[in-house]
């Protein structure tokens, strides 16, 4: 929705805003209806899907900062992937308001650092507000995990997920092994997971 808004007619924009008002959602930000302690699939996206994290060093540094941030707030992280214009994170055992505050600070720090580095201070917005999906059950959890690990293939970066360095897949491979990963992949296929919101 966020990337389509600018392409809408004034009437379509008004309809979107009215719908959001009626549902009690923020007018120009993703709604976060579930705020309790639980598991969430978190997605952070560079504004207008611009590939601001295109440099491997930037992805590596951001991965370290993201995982450190979640460790500092006491959140458990069971999966992640960092791409050139967005990331996904499977996190739990903490409430969404704490996650939201931590991401606001992290996104602010990285925006400043990257805009300074790219000589775009005051000229470029780096992040869109994060989105979340509450994990409903075990099957949903493993579908989200598989989706995270498959994401570099989905977006055309690689043909083999093991090639992509900025992902939790490597830790699962070392700890659980390839057979476990295959079993989870076949038992909980991600199918159309992400259609309509991660295209």
CSV table of C-alpha atoms in Angstrom, one decimal, residues 7-186:
chain,number,residue,atom,x,y,z
A,7,UNK,CA,0.2,6.7,-7.8
A,8,UNK,CA,-3.4,6.9,-6.6
A,9,UNK,CA,-5.9,9.6,-7.7
A,10,UNK,CA,-7.0,12.1,-5.0
A,11,UNK,CA,-10.3,10.2,-4.7
A,12,UNK,CA,-8.5,6.8,-4.1
A,13,UNK,CA,-6.2,8.5,-1.5
A,14,UNK,CA,-9.2,9.8,0.3
A,15,UNK,CA,-10.9,6.4,0.3
A,16,UNK,CA,-7.7,4.8,1.8
A,17,UNK,CA,-7.5,7.5,4.5
A,18,UNK,CA,-11.2,7.1,5.3
A,19,UNK,CA,-10.9,3.3,5.6
A,20,UNK,CA,-7.9,3.7,7.9
A,21,UNK,CA,-9.8,6.2,10.1
A,22,UNK,CA,-12.8,3.9,10.3
A,23,UNK,CA,-10.6,1.0,11.4
A,24,UNK,CA,-8.7,3.2,14.0
A,25,UNK,CA,-5.4,2.8,12.1
A,26,UNK,CA,-2.7,5.5,11.8
A,27,UNK,CA,-3.5,7.6,8.7
A,28,UNK,CA,-0.1,7.2,6.9
A,29,UNK,CA,1.7,4.4,8.7
A,30,UNK,CA,1.2,0.6,9.0
A,31,UNK,CA,-1.2,-0.4,11.7
A,32,UNK,CA,0.1,-2.5,14.6
A,33,UNK,CA,-3.1,-4.1,15.9
A,34,UNK,CA,-1.4,-6.8,18.0
A,35,UNK,CA,0.9,-5.3,20.6
A,36,UNK,CA,1.1,-8.1,23.2
A,37,UNK,CA,4.1,-10.2,24.0
A,38,UNK,CA,4.4,-12.9,21.3
A,39,UNK,CA,6.1,-13.7,18.1
A,40,UNK,CA,6.2,-11.4,15.1
A,41,UNK,CA,7.5,-11.3,11.6
A,42,UNK,CA,9.0,-7.8,11.4
A,43,UNK,CA,9.7,-6.2,8.0
A,44,UNK,CA,11.7,-3.0,7.6
A,45,UNK,CA,11.8,-1.4,4.2
A,46,UNK,CA,13.9,1.4,2.7
A,47,UNK,CA,11.7,4.2,1.6
A,48,UNK,CA,10.1,3.5,-1.8
A,49,UNK,CA,12.1,0.3,-1.9
A,50,UNK,CA,15.2,2.1,-3.0
A,51,UNK,CA,18.3,-0.2,-2.6
A,52,UNK,CA,20.0,1.8,0.1
A,53,UNK,CA,21.6,-1.3,1.6
A,54,UNK,CA,23.1,-2.4,-1.8
A,55,UNK,CA,26.6,-2.5,-0.4
A,56,UNK,CA,27.7,-5.8,1.2
A,57,UNK,CA,29.5,-3.9,3.9
A,58,UNK,CA,26.4,-1.9,4.7
A,59,UNK,CA,24.2,-5.1,4.9
A,60,UNK,CA,26.8,-6.8,7.2
A,61,UNK,CA,27.0,-3.8,9.5
A,62,UNK,CA,23.2,-3.4,9.6
A,63,UNK,CA,22.8,-7.1,10.3
A,64,UNK,CA,25.1,-6.8,13.3
A,65,UNK,CA,23.3,-3.6,14.5
A,66,UNK,CA,19.9,-5.2,14.2
A,67,UNK,CA,20.8,-8.3,16.1
A,68,UNK,CA,22.6,-6.4,18.8
A,69,UNK,CA,19.6,-4.1,19.2
A,70,UNK,CA,17.2,-7.0,19.7
A,71,UNK,CA,19.6,-8.7,22.1
A,72,UNK,CA,19.8,-5.4,24.1
A,73,UNK,CA,16.0,-5.2,24.5
A,74,UNK,CA,15.8,-8.9,25.5
A,75,UNK,CA,14.0,-10.1,22.4
A,76,UNK,CA,14.6,-13.5,21.0
A,77,UNK,CA,15.5,-13.6,17.3
A,78,UNK,CA,14.9,-16.9,15.5
A,79,UNK,CA,15.3,-15.8,11.9
A,80,UNK,CA,16.4,-12.9,9.7
A,81,UNK,CA,17.5,-11.8,6.3
A,82,UNK,CA,18.9,-8.5,5.1
A,83,UNK,CA,18.4,-7.6,1.4
A,84,UNK,CA,19.4,-4.5,-0.5
A,85,UNK,CA,16.2,-2.6,0.2
A,86,UNK,CA,14.5,-4.4,3.1
A,87,UNK,CA,14.8,-6.9,5.9
A,88,UNK,CA,12.7,-9.5,7.7
A,89,UNK,CA,13.1,-10.6,11.3
A,90,UNK,CA,11.3,-13.3,13.2
A,91,UNK,CA,11.3,-12.2,16.8
A,92,UNK,CA,9.5,-13.0,20.0
A,93,UNK,CA,9.1,-13.0,23.8
A,94,UNK,CA,8.7,-9.3,24.0
A,95,UNK,CA,5.9,-6.7,23.4
A,96,UNK,CA,5.6,-4.8,20.2
A,97,UNK,CA,5.9,-1.3,21.9
A,98,UNK,CA,9.5,-2.2,23.0
A,99,UNK,CA,10.3,-3.5,19.5
A,100,UNK,CA,8.9,-0.3,18.0
A,101,UNK,CA,10.9,2.0,20.2
A,102,UNK,CA,14.1,0.1,19.5
A,103,UNK,CA,13.6,0.1,15.7
A,104,UNK,CA,12.8,3.8,15.7
A,105,UNK,CA,16.2,4.5,17.3
A,106,UNK,CA,18.0,2.0,15.0
A,107,UNK,CA,16.4,3.4,11.9
A,108,UNK,CA,17.2,6.9,13.0
A,109,UNK,CA,20.9,6.1,13.6
A,110,UNK,CA,21.3,4.3,10.3
A,111,UNK,CA,19.5,7.0,8.4
A,112,UNK,CA,21.8,9.6,9.7
A,113,UNK,CA,25.0,7.5,9.1
A,114,UNK,CA,24.0,6.4,5.6
A,115,UNK,CA,22.9,9.9,4.5
A,116,UNK,CA,26.2,11.4,5.8
A,117,UNK,CA,28.2,8.7,4.0
A,118,UNK,CA,26.2,9.2,0.8
A,119,UNK,CA,26.2,13.0,1.0
A,120,UNK,CA,22.4,13.1,1.1
A,121,UNK,CA,21.8,14.6,4.5
A,122,UNK,CA,18.4,16.3,4.5
A,123,UNK,CA,17.8,15.1,0.9
A,124,UNK,CA,16.7,11.5,1.4
A,125,UNK,CA,14.3,9.6,3.5
A,126,UNK,CA,15.8,6.1,4.3
A,127,UNK,CA,13.2,4.1,6.1
A,128,UNK,CA,9.5,3.5,5.8
A,129,UNK,CA,7.8,2.6,9.1
A,130,UNK,CA,8.2,-1.1,9.9
A,131,UNK,CA,5.4,-3.6,9.5
A,132,UNK,CA,4.6,-6.6,11.7
A,133,UNK,CA,2.7,-9.8,11.3
A,134,UNK,CA,1.7,-11.7,14.5
A,135,UNK,CA,2.6,-15.3,14.4
A,136,UNK,CA,-0.5,-17.4,15.0
A,137,UNK,CA,0.8,-20.9,15.6
A,138,UNK,CA,3.6,-23.4,15.0
A,139,UNK,CA,2.9,-23.8,11.3
A,140,UNK,CA,2.8,-20.0,10.7
A,141,UNK,CA,6.1,-19.7,12.6
A,142,UNK,CA,7.9,-22.2,10.4
A,143,UNK,CA,6.3,-20.8,7.2
A,144,UNK,CA,7.6,-17.4,8.2
A,145,UNK,CA,11.1,-18.9,8.9
A,146,UNK,CA,11.1,-20.6,5.5
A,147,UNK,CA,9.9,-17.5,3.9
A,148,UNK,CA,12.8,-15.5,5.4
A,149,UNK,CA,15.4,-18.0,4.2
A,150,UNK,CA,13.9,-18.1,0.7
A,151,UNK,CA,13.6,-14.3,0.4
A,152,UNK,CA,16.9,-13.8,-1.5
A,153,UNK,CA,15.7,-16.2,-4.2
A,154,UNK,CA,12.2,-14.7,-4.3
A,155,UNK,CA,13.6,-11.3,-5.0
A,156,UNK,CA,16.1,-12.5,-7.6
A,157,UNK,CA,19.4,-11.9,-5.7
A,158,UNK,CA,20.6,-15.6,-5.9
A,159,UNK,CA,19.5,-19.0,-7.1
A,160,UNK,CA,20.7,-20.8,-3.9
A,161,UNK,CA,19.8,-19.4,-0.5
A,162,UNK,CA,23.0,-20.7,1.0
A,163,UNK,CA,25.0,-18.2,-1.2
A,164,UNK,CA,23.3,-15.2,0.5
A,165,UNK,CA,25.5,-14.3,3.5
A,166,UNK,CA,23.1,-12.0,5.4
A,167,UNK,CA,20.7,-14.5,6.7
A,168,UNK,CA,20.1,-16.8,9.7
A,169,UNK,CA,20.0,-19.8,7.3
A,170,UNK,CA,23.7,-20.3,7.9
A,171,UNK,CA,23.3,-20.7,11.7
A,172,UNK,CA,20.4,-23.2,11.2
A,173,UNK,CA,22.6,-25.1,8.8
A,174,UNK,CA,25.5,-25.3,11.3
A,175,UNK,CA,23.3,-26.1,14.3
A,176,UNK,CA,20.4,-28.1,12.9
A,177,UNK,CA,21.8,-29.4,9.6
A,178,UNK,CA,20.6,-29.6,6.0
A,179,UNK,CA,18.3,-32.5,6.7
A,180,UNK,CA,16.4,-30.6,9.4
A,181,UNK,CA,16.1,-27.6,7.1
A,182,UNK,CA,14.7,-29.8,4.2
A,183,UNK,CA,12.2,-31.4,6.6
A,184,UNK,CA,11.0,-28.0,7.8
A,185,UNK,CA,10.8,-26.7,4.2
A,186,UNK,CA,8.6,-29.7,3.1
